CSV table of C-alpha atoms in Angstrom, one decimal:
chain,number,residue,atom,x,y,z
A,1,UNK,CA,21.6,87.0,-35.1
A,2,UNK,CA,23.7,84.0,-36.3
A,3,UNK,CA,25.4,82.5,-33.2
A,4,UNK,CA,25.7,83.4,-29.5
A,5,UNK,CA,28.6,81.9,-27.6
A,6,UNK,CA,28.4,82.0,-23.7
A,7,UNK,CA,31.5,81.3,-21.6
A,8,UNK,CA,30.5,80.7,-18.0
A,9,UNK,CA,33.1,80.5,-15.2
A,10,UNK,CA,32.8,79.8,-11.4
A,11,UNK,CA,34.6,78.3,-8.5
A,12,UNK,CA,31.6,76.0,-7.6
A,13,UNK,CA,30.8,73.4,-10.3
A,14,UNK,CA,27.4,72.6,-8.9
A,15,UNK,CA,26.1,76.2,-9.3
A,16,UNK,CA,27.8,76.4,-12.7
A,17,UNK,CA,26.1,73.3,-14.0
A,18,UNK,CA,22.6,74.4,-12.7
A,19,UNK,CA,23.0,77.8,-14.3
A,20,UNK,CA,24.2,76.3,-17.6
A,21,UNK,CA,21.3,73.9,-17.7
A,22,UNK,CA,18.9,76.8,-17.1
A,23,UNK,CA,20.3,78.8,-20.0
A,24,UNK,CA,20.1,75.8,-22.3
A,25,UNK,CA,16.5,75.0,-21.4
A,26,UNK,CA,15.5,78.7,-21.9
A,27,UNK,CA,17.2,78.9,-25.3
A,28,UNK,CA,15.6,75.7,-26.5
A,29,UNK,CA,12.2,77.0,-25.5
A,30,UNK,CA,12.5,79.9,-28.0
A,31,UNK,CA,13.3,77.5,-30.8
A,32,UNK,CA,17.1,78.0,-30.9
A,33,UNK,CA,19.6,75.2,-31.4
A,34,UNK,CA,21.8,74.7,-28.4
A,35,UNK,CA,25.1,72.8,-28.3
A,36,UNK,CA,26.5,72.4,-24.8
A,37,UNK,CA,27.2,73.0,-22.0
A,38,UNK,CA,30.7,71.9,-23.0
A,39,UNK,CA,33.1,71.5,-20.0
A,40,UNK,CA,36.3,73.4,-20.6
A,41,UNK,CA,39.6,72.6,-18.8
A,42,UNK,CA,39.7,73.5,-15.1
A,43,UNK,CA,42.3,76.1,-14.2
A,44,UNK,CA,44.1,75.3,-11.0
A,45,UNK,CA,46.1,77.8,-8.9
A,46,UNK,CA,48.3,76.5,-6.1
A,47,UNK,CA,49.2,78.6,-3.1
A,48,UNK,CA,52.0,77.6,-0.7
A,49,UNK,CA,51.9,79.4,2.7
A,50,UNK,CA,54.5,79.1,5.4
A,51,UNK,CA,52.8,78.0,8.6
A,52,UNK,CA,55.2,79.6,11.1
A,53,UNK,CA,55.9,83.3,11.0
A,54,UNK,CA,59.6,83.0,11.8
A,55,UNK,CA,61.3,79.6,11.1
A,56,UNK,CA,60.8,76.2,9.5
A,57,UNK,CA,60.3,76.9,5.8
A,58,UNK,CA,59.5,73.2,5.3
A,59,UNK,CA,56.3,73.5,7.3
A,60,UNK,CA,54.0,74.8,4.6
A,61,UNK,CA,50.3,74.6,3.9
A,62,UNK,CA,49.1,74.2,0.3
A,63,UNK,CA,45.8,75.6,-1.0
A,64,UNK,CA,44.3,74.9,-4.4
A,65,UNK,CA,41.9,77.3,-6.1
A,66,UNK,CA,40.0,75.6,-9.0
A,67,UNK,CA,38.1,77.7,-11.7
A,68,UNK,CA,35.6,75.6,-13.6
A,69,UNK,CA,34.3,76.8,-17.0
A,70,UNK,CA,31.5,75.8,-19.5
A,71,UNK,CA,30.9,76.8,-23.1
A,72,UNK,CA,27.4,77.1,-24.6
A,73,UNK,CA,26.8,77.8,-28.3
A,74,UNK,CA,23.3,78.9,-29.4
A,75,UNK,CA,22.6,78.8,-33.1
A,76,UNK,CA,19.5,80.1,-35.0
A,77,UNK,CA,19.0,82.6,-32.2
A,78,UNK,CA,16.2,85.2,-32.4
A,79,UNK,CA,15.9,88.5,-30.6
A,80,UNK,CA,13.4,86.7,-28.3
A,81,UNK,CA,16.2,84.2,-27.3
A,82,UNK,CA,18.5,87.0,-26.3
A,83,UNK,CA,15.8,88.8,-24.3
A,84,UNK,CA,14.9,85.6,-22.4
A,85,UNK,CA,18.6,84.7,-21.7
A,86,UNK,CA,19.3,88.3,-20.5
A,87,UNK,CA,16.4,88.1,-18.0
A,88,UNK,CA,17.9,85.0,-16.2
A,89,UNK,CA,19.3,85.9,-12.8
A,90,UNK,CA,23.0,85.2,-12.6
A,91,UNK,CA,23.9,83.5,-9.3
A,92,UNK,CA,26.6,85.1,-7.2
A,93,UNK,CA,30.1,83.8,-7.9
A,94,UNK,CA,29.4,83.1,-11.6
A,95,UNK,CA,31.0,85.1,-14.4
A,96,UNK,CA,29.4,85.2,-17.9
A,97,UNK,CA,31.0,86.3,-21.1
A,98,UNK,CA,28.8,86.7,-24.2
A,99,UNK,CA,30.1,86.8,-27.7
A,100,UNK,CA,27.9,87.2,-30.8
A,101,UNK,CA,29.5,85.5,-33.9
């Protein structure tokens, strides 16, 4: 294996950083070279909801949904590296996308 690229997304940045650090430490323990976690731009989604069910369109509430993302690249990966990374429990609310380059 040449390179493994992990893209991790979550709504909670604290859980995301803890999980990214755990992946980096595990990959380094197998002798692989790790670059990252690199913070990617945060995607924001804004929702405007009308407060009253009948009138007063100006009375709105705004809600923001932020999706945080990190990128980790693992070079000089061995099959042992992939096995150890796949054994890590993914916390709830975290999305992981793996690409082998």
